Coordinates of C-alpha atoms in Angstrom, one line a residue:
Chain A
M1 CA 182.7 -152.6 155.9
M2 CA 186.4 -151.8 155.5
T3 CA 186.7 -154.1 152.5
S4 CA 184.0 -152.3 150.6
L5 CA 185.1 -148.8 151.8
V6 CA 188.6 -149.1 150.2
P7 CA 187.4 -149.7 146.6
I8 CA 184.7 -147.1 146.9
L9 CA 187.1 -144.4 148.1
T10 CA 189.6 -145.4 145.4
V11 CA 187.0 -144.9 142.7
I12 CA 185.8 -141.6 144.1
T13 CA 189.4 -140.3 144.4
A14 CA 190.2 -141.3 140.9
I15 CA 187.1 -139.5 139.6
M16 CA 188.0 -136.4 141.6
V17 CA 191.6 -136.3 140.3
L18 CA 190.4 -136.8 136.7
W19 CA 187.7 -134.1 137.1
Y20 CA 190.0 -131.4 138.6
A21 CA 192.7 -132.2 135.9
A22 CA 190.1 -132.0 133.1
A23 CA 188.9 -128.7 134.5
I24 CA 192.4 -127.2 134.3
G25 CA 192.7 -128.3 130.6
M26 CA 189.2 -127.1 129.6
N27 CA 189.1 -123.8 131.5
A28 CA 192.8 -122.8 130.9
K29 CA 192.0 -121.1 127.5
W30 CA 189.6 -118.6 129.1
A31 CA 192.0 -117.9 132.0
R32 CA 194.9 -117.2 129.5
D33 CA 192.7 -115.0 127.4
Q34 CA 191.7 -112.9 130.4
A35 CA 195.3 -112.6 131.5
K36 CA 196.4 -111.5 128.1
R37 CA 193.7 -108.8 128.0
A38 CA 194.8 -107.6 131.4
K39 CA 198.4 -107.8 130.3
V40 CA 199.6 -110.0 133.1
E41 CA 201.6 -113.2 133.2
L42 CA 200.1 -116.1 135.0
T43 CA 202.3 -118.5 136.9
T44 CA 201.3 -122.2 136.7
S45 CA 199.8 -122.2 140.2
E46 CA 197.9 -119.0 139.5
L47 CA 196.5 -120.5 136.3
I48 CA 195.4 -123.6 138.2
V49 CA 193.7 -121.6 140.9
D50 CA 191.9 -119.5 138.3
T51 CA 190.6 -122.5 136.3
W52 CA 189.1 -123.9 139.5
S53 CA 187.3 -120.6 140.5
Q54 CA 185.8 -119.1 137.3
D55 CA 182.3 -117.8 137.3
R56 CA 181.3 -119.5 134.1
P57 CA 183.8 -122.2 133.5
V58 CA 183.5 -124.7 130.7
L59 CA 183.7 -127.4 133.3
P60 CA 183.0 -126.4 136.9
V61 CA 184.9 -128.3 139.5
P62 CA 183.2 -130.4 142.3
H63 CA 183.6 -127.9 145.1
Q64 CA 182.0 -125.2 143.0
V65 CA 179.0 -127.5 142.2
A66 CA 178.8 -128.5 145.9
S67 CA 178.8 -124.9 147.2
E68 CA 176.2 -123.9 144.6
L69 CA 174.1 -126.9 145.7
W70 CA 174.4 -125.8 149.3
K71 CA 173.7 -122.2 148.5
T72 CA 170.5 -123.1 146.7
T73 CA 169.2 -125.8 149.1
G74 CA 170.5 -125.9 152.7
A75 CA 171.5 -122.3 153.1
M76 CA 168.2 -121.1 151.7
A77 CA 166.3 -123.5 153.9
L78 CA 168.2 -122.1 157.0
K79 CA 167.0 -118.7 156.0
G80 CA 163.4 -120.0 155.8
R81 CA 163.3 -119.6 152.0
A82 CA 163.3 -123.2 151.0
F83 CA 160.5 -122.7 148.5
S84 CA 161.7 -119.5 147.0
K85 CA 162.0 -119.6 143.2
R86 CA 165.8 -119.5 143.4
S87 CA 165.8 -122.6 145.6
L88 CA 166.6 -126.1 144.1
I89 CA 164.3 -127.5 146.8
F90 CA 161.5 -125.7 145.1
H91 CA 162.5 -126.8 141.6
G92 CA 163.2 -130.3 142.8
W93 CA 159.7 -130.5 144.3
I94 CA 158.1 -129.4 141.0
T95 CA 160.0 -132.2 139.2
L96 CA 159.4 -134.7 142.0
S97 CA 155.7 -134.2 142.0
A98 CA 155.5 -134.9 138.2
T99 CA 157.8 -137.8 138.7
L100 CA 155.7 -139.4 141.4
L101 CA 152.4 -138.8 139.7
G102 CA 153.8 -140.3 136.4
F103 CA 155.4 -143.2 138.3
V104 CA 152.0 -144.1 139.9
F105 CA 150.2 -143.9 136.6
G106 CA 153.0 -145.8 134.8
T107 CA 153.3 -148.5 137.4
G108 CA 149.5 -148.9 137.6
A109 CA 149.2 -149.2 133.8
G110 CA 152.2 -151.5 133.6
I111 CA 150.8 -153.9 136.2
L112 CA 147.3 -153.9 134.6
L113 CA 148.8 -154.5 131.1
A114 CA 150.9 -157.4 132.5
V115 CA 148.0 -159.0 134.2
G116 CA 146.1 -158.8 130.9
I117 CA 149.0 -160.1 128.9
V118 CA 149.4 -163.1 131.2
H119 CA 145.7 -164.0 131.3
N120 CA 144.6 -163.2 127.8
K121 CA 146.0 -164.8 124.7
A122 CA 144.8 -162.0 122.4
M123 CA 146.5 -159.3 124.6
D124 CA 149.6 -161.4 124.8
M125 CA 149.8 -161.3 121.0
S126 CA 148.8 -157.7 120.5
V127 CA 150.0 -155.5 123.3
M128 CA 153.6 -156.5 123.7
P129 CA 154.7 -155.4 120.2
W130 CA 153.1 -152.0 120.8
A131 CA 154.7 -151.6 124.2
I132 CA 158.1 -152.4 122.6
A133 CA 157.4 -150.1 119.6
S134 CA 156.5 -147.3 122.1
Q135 CA 160.0 -147.4 123.6
T136 CA 161.8 -147.3 120.3
I137 CA 160.6 -143.8 119.6
P138 CA 163.0 -141.2 121.1
I139 CA 161.3 -139.6 124.0
L140 CA 162.7 -136.2 123.0
A141 CA 160.8 -136.5 119.7
I142 CA 157.5 -137.4 121.2
A143 CA 157.6 -135.2 124.3
P144 CA 156.9 -131.8 122.6
M145 CA 153.9 -133.4 120.7
I146 CA 152.4 -134.7 123.9
I147 CA 152.8 -131.3 125.5
V148 CA 151.3 -129.5 122.5
V149 CA 148.4 -132.0 122.1
L150 CA 147.5 -131.9 125.8
N151 CA 147.8 -128.2 125.8
S152 CA 145.3 -127.9 122.9
V153 CA 142.7 -129.7 125.0
G154 CA 143.5 -127.4 128.0
I155 CA 145.7 -129.7 130.0
Q156 CA 148.8 -127.9 131.3
G157 CA 151.4 -128.0 134.0
L158 CA 151.8 -131.1 136.0
V159 CA 149.8 -133.6 134.0
P160 CA 151.6 -133.5 130.7
K161 CA 155.0 -134.0 132.4
A162 CA 153.5 -136.8 134.5
F163 CA 152.2 -138.3 131.2
I164 CA 155.7 -138.4 129.8
S165 CA 157.0 -140.0 133.0
A166 CA 154.3 -142.6 132.8
Y167 CA 155.1 -143.3 129.2
L168 CA 158.7 -144.1 130.1
S169 CA 158.0 -145.9 133.4
F170 CA 155.2 -148.3 132.4
F171 CA 157.5 -150.3 130.1
P172 CA 160.0 -151.8 132.6
V173 CA 157.0 -152.6 134.8
V174 CA 155.2 -154.5 132.0
V175 CA 158.2 -156.5 131.1
G176 CA 159.1 -157.3 134.7
M177 CA 155.6 -158.2 135.8
V178 CA 154.9 -160.4 132.8
K179 CA 158.1 -162.3 133.6
G180 CA 157.2 -162.4 137.3
L181 CA 153.6 -163.5 136.8
R182 CA 154.9 -166.3 134.6
S183 CA 157.6 -167.3 136.9
P184 CA 155.7 -170.2 138.8
D185 CA 156.8 -173.5 137.2
G186 CA 154.5 -176.2 135.9
M187 CA 154.6 -178.2 139.2
Q188 CA 153.4 -175.2 141.2
L189 CA 150.5 -174.6 138.8
D190 CA 149.7 -178.3 138.7
L191 CA 149.5 -178.3 142.5
L192 CA 146.8 -175.6 142.4
K193 CA 145.0 -177.5 139.7
T194 CA 144.8 -180.5 142.0
Y195 CA 142.9 -178.2 144.4
S196 CA 140.6 -177.2 141.5
A197 CA 141.7 -173.6 142.2
S198 CA 140.2 -170.8 140.1
G199 CA 142.2 -168.4 137.9
G200 CA 141.7 -165.7 140.5
E201 CA 143.0 -167.9 143.3
T202 CA 146.0 -168.9 141.2
F203 CA 146.7 -165.2 140.6
W204 CA 146.4 -164.0 144.2
K205 CA 147.9 -167.0 146.0
L206 CA 150.7 -168.0 143.5
R207 CA 151.4 -165.6 140.6
L208 CA 151.3 -162.3 142.4
P209 CA 153.5 -163.3 145.4
S210 CA 155.9 -165.0 143.0
S211 CA 156.2 -161.8 140.9
M212 CA 157.3 -159.6 143.9
P213 CA 161.1 -159.7 143.3
Y214 CA 160.5 -159.0 139.6
L215 CA 158.2 -156.1 140.4
F216 CA 160.6 -154.4 142.7
T217 CA 163.5 -154.6 140.2
A218 CA 161.1 -153.1 137.6
L219 CA 160.0 -150.4 140.0
K220 CA 163.6 -149.2 140.5
V221 CA 164.2 -149.0 136.7
G222 CA 160.8 -147.4 136.3
M223 CA 161.4 -144.8 139.0
A224 CA 164.6 -143.6 137.4
A225 CA 162.9 -143.5 133.9
S226 CA 160.1 -141.6 135.4
L227 CA 162.4 -138.8 136.7
V228 CA 164.1 -138.6 133.3
G229 CA 160.6 -138.3 131.8
A230 CA 159.7 -135.4 134.0
I231 CA 162.9 -133.5 133.3
V232 CA 162.6 -134.1 129.5
G233 CA 159.0 -132.9 129.8
E234 CA 160.3 -129.6 131.2
L235 CA 162.8 -129.0 128.5
P236 CA 160.7 -128.3 125.3
T237 CA 158.1 -126.2 127.0
G238 CA 160.3 -123.3 128.1
A239 CA 159.1 -124.1 131.5
I240 CA 160.5 -121.8 134.2
R241 CA 160.0 -124.2 137.1
G242 CA 161.6 -127.7 137.7
L243 CA 165.1 -129.2 137.5
G244 CA 164.7 -129.4 133.7
A245 CA 164.0 -125.7 133.5
R246 CA 167.0 -124.9 135.7
M247 CA 169.2 -126.9 133.3
L248 CA 167.6 -125.1 130.3
T249 CA 168.0 -121.6 131.7
G250 CA 171.5 -122.5 132.8
S251 CA 172.4 -123.3 129.3
Y252 CA 170.8 -120.1 127.9
Y253 CA 172.9 -117.9 130.1
G254 CA 176.1 -120.0 130.2
Q255 CA 175.6 -120.8 133.9
T256 CA 177.4 -124.1 133.8
I257 CA 177.6 -124.3 137.6
Q258 CA 173.8 -124.0 137.7
I259 CA 173.4 -126.8 135.1
W260 CA 175.7 -129.1 137.0
S261 CA 174.1 -128.4 140.3
A262 CA 170.7 -129.2 138.8
L263 CA 172.2 -132.3 137.3
F264 CA 173.5 -133.4 140.7
A265 CA 170.2 -132.5 142.3
A266 CA 168.4 -134.8 139.8
A267 CA 170.9 -137.6 140.4
I268 CA 170.6 -137.3 144.2
L269 CA 166.8 -137.3 143.9
A270 CA 166.8 -140.4 141.7
A271 CA 169.2 -142.2 144.1
S272 CA 167.0 -141.4 147.0
L273 CA 163.8 -142.5 145.3
V274 CA 165.5 -145.8 144.2
G275 CA 166.8 -146.1 147.7
I276 CA 163.3 -145.8 149.2
I277 CA 162.0 -148.5 146.9
S278 CA 165.0 -150.8 147.9
M279 CA 164.1 -150.2 151.5
I280 CA 160.4 -151.1 150.9
E281 CA 161.6 -154.1 149.0
R282 CA 163.8 -155.4 151.8
R283 CA 161.0 -155.0 154.4
M284 CA 158.4 -156.6 152.1
L285 CA 160.6 -159.6 151.2
K286 CA 161.6 -160.0 154.9
R287 CA 157.9 -160.1 155.8
M288 CA 157.4 -162.7 153.0
G289 CA 160.0 -164.9 154.8
V290 CA 162.7 -164.7 152.2
K291 CA 165.9 -166.2 153.5
P292 CA 168.0 -163.2 154.9
Chain B
M1 CA 121.8 -199.6 147.8
N2 CA 124.7 -198.1 149.9
G3 CA 128.2 -199.5 150.3
L4 CA 127.3 -201.5 153.3
A5 CA 124.4 -203.2 151.6
F6 CA 126.6 -204.0 148.7
R7 CA 129.1 -205.7 150.9
Q8 CA 126.4 -207.6 152.7
A9 CA 125.1 -208.8 149.4
G10 CA 128.5 -210.2 148.7
F11 CA 129.7 -207.6 146.3
D12 CA 133.0 -206.0 146.7
V13 CA 132.7 -203.4 143.9
N14 CA 132.8 -200.7 146.5
D15 CA 136.3 -201.7 147.5
I16 CA 137.6 -200.7 144.0
V17 CA 138.8 -197.2 144.3
I18 CA 140.6 -196.7 140.9
Q19 CA 139.7 -198.7 137.9
A20 CA 141.4 -198.3 134.5
K21 CA 140.2 -200.3 131.4
N22 CA 142.2 -200.4 128.2
L23 CA 143.6 -196.9 128.9
D24 CA 145.4 -195.2 126.0
L25 CA 147.2 -191.8 126.0
T26 CA 149.0 -190.4 123.0
F27 CA 150.8 -187.1 123.1
E28 CA 151.0 -185.3 119.8
T29 CA 154.4 -183.7 119.5
N30 CA 156.4 -182.1 116.7
D31 CA 158.3 -185.3 116.3
G32 CA 155.2 -187.3 115.9
P33 CA 152.9 -189.1 118.3
I34 CA 154.2 -190.5 121.6
H35 CA 152.4 -193.5 123.1
A36 CA 152.7 -192.6 126.8
L37 CA 150.2 -195.3 127.8
K38 CA 148.8 -198.2 125.8
G39 CA 146.1 -200.7 126.9
V40 CA 146.5 -200.2 130.6
D41 CA 144.2 -202.3 132.7
L42 CA 144.4 -201.9 136.5
E43 CA 142.3 -202.1 139.6
I44 CA 143.3 -200.5 142.8
N45 CA 141.4 -201.5 146.0
K46 CA 140.7 -199.4 149.0
G47 CA 143.7 -199.3 151.4
D48 CA 146.1 -200.6 148.8
F49 CA 149.7 -199.3 148.6
V50 CA 150.5 -199.5 144.9
S51 CA 153.9 -198.7 143.5
F52 CA 154.5 -198.0 139.9
I53 CA 158.0 -198.9 138.9
G54 CA 159.8 -198.7 135.5
P55 CA 162.3 -196.7 133.6
S56 CA 161.9 -193.1 132.3
G57 CA 159.3 -192.9 129.6
C58 CA 157.3 -196.0 130.8
G59 CA 154.3 -193.8 131.6
K60 CA 154.2 -194.3 135.4
T61 CA 154.0 -190.6 136.1
T62 CA 151.6 -190.1 133.2
F63 CA 149.3 -192.8 134.7
L64 CA 149.4 -191.0 138.1
R65 CA 148.6 -187.7 136.4
V66 CA 145.6 -189.3 134.5
I67 CA 144.2 -190.5 137.9
A68 CA 144.6 -186.9 139.1
A69 CA 143.0 -185.5 136.0
L70 CA 146.2 -183.5 135.2
E71 CA 146.3 -185.5 131.9
H72 CA 143.3 -186.8 129.9
P73 CA 143.4 -190.2 128.3
T74 CA 142.8 -190.5 124.5
G75 CA 141.2 -193.9 124.8
G76 CA 139.8 -196.4 127.2
E77 CA 138.1 -195.7 130.6
I78 CA 139.2 -194.7 134.0
T79 CA 137.1 -194.2 137.2
V80 CA 138.2 -192.8 140.6
N81 CA 135.7 -193.6 143.4
G82 CA 133.3 -194.6 140.6
M83 CA 133.5 -191.1 139.0
S84 CA 135.5 -189.5 136.2
P85 CA 138.9 -188.2 137.4
D86 CA 137.7 -184.6 136.9
E87 CA 134.6 -185.2 139.1
A88 CA 136.8 -187.0 141.7
R89 CA 139.0 -184.0 141.9
Q90 CA 136.0 -181.7 142.4
N91 CA 135.1 -184.1 145.3
R92 CA 138.6 -183.8 146.8
A93 CA 139.2 -187.4 146.3
Y94 CA 143.0 -187.2 146.3
G95 CA 146.0 -185.4 147.6
Y96 CA 149.0 -185.1 145.3
V97 CA 152.7 -185.1 146.4
F98 CA 155.2 -183.9 143.7
Q99 CA 158.8 -184.8 143.2
A100 CA 159.9 -181.5 144.8
A101 CA 158.3 -180.3 148.0
G102 CA 157.2 -177.1 146.2
L103 CA 156.4 -175.2 149.4
Y104 CA 155.7 -171.5 148.9
P105 CA 158.7 -169.8 150.3
W106 CA 156.6 -166.8 151.3
R107 CA 154.3 -168.9 153.5
T108 CA 155.2 -170.6 156.8
I109 CA 154.9 -174.4 157.0
G110 CA 151.5 -173.8 158.6
G111 CA 150.6 -171.4 155.9
N112 CA 151.5 -173.8 153.2
I113 CA 149.3 -176.5 154.7
K114 CA 146.5 -174.0 154.9
L115 CA 146.8 -173.3 151.1
P116 CA 144.4 -176.1 150.0
L117 CA 142.1 -175.5 153.0
E118 CA 141.8 -171.8 152.1
I119 CA 140.9 -172.6 148.5
M120 CA 138.4 -175.3 149.6
G121 CA 136.8 -172.8 151.9
Y122 CA 137.4 -174.3 155.4
S123 CA 136.8 -171.9 158.3
K124 CA 139.8 -170.4 160.2
A125 CA 139.2 -172.7 163.2
E126 CA 139.0 -175.8 161.0
Q127 CA 142.2 -174.8 159.2
K128 CA 144.0 -174.4 162.5
A129 CA 142.8 -177.8 163.8
K130 CA 143.7 -179.6 160.6
V131 CA 147.2 -178.1 160.3
E132 CA 147.9 -179.3 163.9
K133 CA 146.6 -182.7 163.1
V134 CA 148.5 -183.3 159.9
L135 CA 151.8 -181.8 161.3
D136 CA 151.5 -184.3 164.1
L137 CA 150.9 -187.1 161.5
V138 CA 154.2 -186.3 159.7
D139 CA 156.2 -185.7 163.0
L140 CA 156.5 -181.9 162.4
A141 CA 154.5 -180.7 165.4
G142 CA 155.6 -177.3 166.5
F143 CA 157.1 -176.4 163.1
D144 CA 154.0 -174.5 161.7
K145 CA 155.6 -171.0 162.2
K146 CA 158.9 -171.9 160.5
F147 CA 159.6 -170.9 156.9
P148 CA 160.5 -173.6 154.4
W149 CA 164.1 -172.6 154.1
Q150 CA 164.6 -173.2 157.8
L151 CA 163.8 -176.9 157.2
S152 CA 165.9 -179.7 155.8
G153 CA 164.9 -181.3 152.4
G154 CA 163.4 -184.3 154.1
M155 CA 161.4 -182.2 156.5
Q156 CA 160.2 -180.1 153.6
Q157 CA 159.0 -183.2 151.8
R158 CA 157.2 -184.3 154.9
A159 CA 155.5 -180.9 155.1
S160 CA 154.4 -181.3 151.5
I161 CA 152.9 -184.7 152.4
A162 CA 151.1 -183.0 155.3
R163 CA 149.7 -180.5 152.8
A164 CA 148.4 -183.3 150.7
L165 CA 146.7 -184.9 153.7
A166 CA 145.2 -181.7 155.1
F167 CA 141.8 -182.0 153.5
D168 CA 141.2 -185.6 154.3
A169 CA 141.3 -187.1 150.8
D170 CA 141.1 -190.9 150.8
I171 CA 143.7 -191.3 148.1
L172 CA 147.3 -190.1 148.2
L173 CA 149.1 -189.9 144.9
M174 CA 152.9 -189.6 145.2
D175 CA 155.2 -188.9 142.2
E176 CA 158.7 -190.0 143.3
P177 CA 158.4 -187.9 146.4
F178 CA 161.7 -189.0 147.9
G179 CA 163.7 -189.2 144.6
A180 CA 165.8 -186.1 145.4
L181 CA 166.7 -187.2 149.0
D182 CA 169.7 -189.2 150.1
E183 CA 169.3 -192.8 151.0
I184 CA 169.5 -192.4 154.8
V185 CA 166.7 -189.8 154.9
R186 CA 164.8 -191.9 152.3
D187 CA 164.8 -195.0 154.5
H188 CA 163.6 -193.0 157.4
L189 CA 160.8 -191.4 155.4
N190 CA 159.8 -194.7 153.9
E191 CA 159.4 -196.1 157.4
Q192 CA 157.4 -193.1 158.5
L193 CA 155.2 -193.3 155.4
L194 CA 154.3 -196.9 156.2
K195 CA 153.3 -195.9 159.7
L196 CA 151.2 -193.0 158.4
W197 CA 149.5 -195.4 155.9
A198 CA 148.7 -197.8 158.7
R199 CA 147.3 -195.0 160.8
T200 CA 145.2 -193.3 158.2
E201 CA 144.2 -196.3 156.0
K202 CA 144.6 -194.2 152.8
T203 CA 144.9 -195.7 149.4
I204 CA 148.3 -194.7 148.1
G205 CA 149.7 -194.6 144.5
F206 CA 153.4 -194.3 144.6
V207 CA 155.8 -193.7 141.6
T208 CA 159.4 -194.7 142.1
H209 CA 162.6 -195.7 140.4
S210 CA 163.9 -197.8 143.3
I211 CA 163.2 -201.5 143.5
P212 CA 163.9 -201.8 147.3
E213 CA 161.6 -198.8 147.9
A214 CA 158.8 -200.3 145.8
V215 CA 159.1 -203.8 147.5
Y216 CA 159.4 -202.4 151.0
L217 CA 156.4 -200.1 150.8
S218 CA 153.8 -201.8 148.5
T219 CA 151.0 -204.3 148.8
K220 CA 150.9 -204.2 145.0
I221 CA 153.8 -203.5 142.6
V222 CA 153.0 -202.5 139.0
V223 CA 156.0 -203.0 136.7
M224 CA 155.9 -200.9 133.6
S225 CA 157.8 -200.9 130.4
P226 CA 158.4 -198.1 127.9
R227 CA 157.6 -197.4 124.2
P228 CA 154.7 -197.7 124.4
G229 CA 154.2 -197.3 128.1
Q230 CA 152.3 -200.3 129.4
I231 CA 152.0 -202.6 132.3
Y232 CA 154.3 -205.6 132.2
D233 CA 153.6 -207.3 135.5
V234 CA 151.5 -206.8 138.6
I235 CA 152.9 -208.3 141.7
E236 CA 150.8 -208.8 144.9
S237 CA 153.2 -208.6 147.8
T238 CA 153.1 -211.4 150.3
L239 CA 155.0 -209.4 152.9
P240 CA 153.1 -208.7 156.2
K241 CA 151.6 -205.3 156.8
E242 CA 153.9 -204.7 159.7
R243 CA 157.3 -204.0 158.1
P244 CA 160.5 -203.2 160.1
L245 CA 163.4 -201.9 157.9
D246 CA 165.3 -205.1 158.4
I247 CA 162.6 -207.0 156.5
R248 CA 164.6 -206.1 153.5
D249 CA 167.1 -208.8 154.4
T250 CA 164.6 -211.6 154.4
Q251 CA 164.4 -214.2 151.6
E252 CA 160.8 -213.3 150.9
F253 CA 161.7 -209.7 150.3
L254 CA 164.6 -210.6 148.0
D255 CA 162.4 -213.0 146.0
I256 CA 159.9 -210.2 145.3
A257 CA 162.7 -207.8 144.5
H258 CA 164.1 -210.4 142.1
R259 CA 160.7 -210.8 140.3
V260 CA 160.5 -207.0 139.9
R261 CA 164.0 -206.9 138.5
E262 CA 163.2 -209.8 136.1
G263 CA 160.1 -207.9 135.0
L264 CA 162.1 -204.7 134.3
R265 CA 164.7 -206.7 132.3
A266 CA 162.1 -208.5 130.3
G267 CA 160.3 -205.3 129.6
H268 CA 163.5 -204.0 128.0
A269 CA 163.9 -201.5 130.7
Y270 CA 167.6 -201.8 130.6
D271 CA 167.9 -200.9 126.9

């Protein structure tokens, strides 16, 4: 425990030092301009304090972001207003619901495509190039089109965002599952042949269990991609709800602290979701008798 | 006419379990055809312990795979229990033991042995009874709830033999099953395998690289030579059925081993 704590603390400390130092440099111009206008001279220590406590700094410092995060989550929850429109819990939930819906769609589609690719020669030849091509298009370019097209057929709100999430998250699942379903070696397949096992039995008893470690790795990548998809889906629509919307409105009004706290909320959300998948993975693999 | 009537009439055709006539197998590869088997004639009788010995590329594993219908010959004929290998497989004629134990890591030892039984549609009660029976046969009684990684390499290979025995096939095909194990474990397993063979009266086809192993185990030793893979010599062992490990120091054993070695040398196996 101690051996891993020291390097982790060292890295965090280094980031903090760099961050606070960078904030001094980037926010100093504004502090000096303000002082000039007020015709006062700033001492070095006054300057530093000012750069760390501006309302709209170029680069907010960690304690400002942390206090904004607390003000818009924990503090509001304590006042019983967790789902007010000013609360990040509310915006986080909007983004989370699109993320999860898209993740479920994307993972489902990814697994089905992988099963098809592994069992069908024609699909193997035809689907994979399209799957790869789909990921070479920048999502920022395609997201507005998806929203516009779906909007024109009367689909709004959650589903278009979930669609973009699914679009991003199906790919790692396809790639991981194809690799996983093909991971049994010739000997293991021959063994089932000697039992005259059917394709279905080979799938359920050998291919699917063999693919589990690959699936979980893909799910973690897919979950993170899914969250990015939901946030990107909120950006081009002028949405007023969701973490993406918070970042957008923050940038309209120069609310850098709000942008950064939304960014951190997204990062914390992603880390928790990936953490949950890791936990399920550990339980599952333990049940499957994997050597601890 | 059933088997018994045949025997009473003086026939012994029913004793032939595997019969190969002028068997050819050519693999088409990018570097041209490879003659894995050429003109192989062999009869294996019920209850025989037949070893196939020869260098890499002599076709010994290929021949075993042809018996198991994992490869299909390009010429000649082969019957297993009087049927084609494919039909024999459908009739669960053989259990196959591979070079590596190949146990599923996510299944317990008992679960691994149940694998063929589940596929073949045995009831839960039958599965349980058979698992117990075969674990006892390979001296692994009480290990059914353990996972493969909890067992040593030798024990894992014994479990894989139990898996091959689980569905009561009459033929056991073994492809260098002890090749990856150290010599002490190997001696022990060879001794156990002979006991198992005596108890179950199975017909065993056994591929090996080791001359002492082949001589110690077999009633019939098939010496093969490469390029093209063919049978060079078939030696009927004169050793008694009861074989303690120290039989390997007797003159009779050494004579047979010598003949195998001569066969391998004459078949250009040492090139």
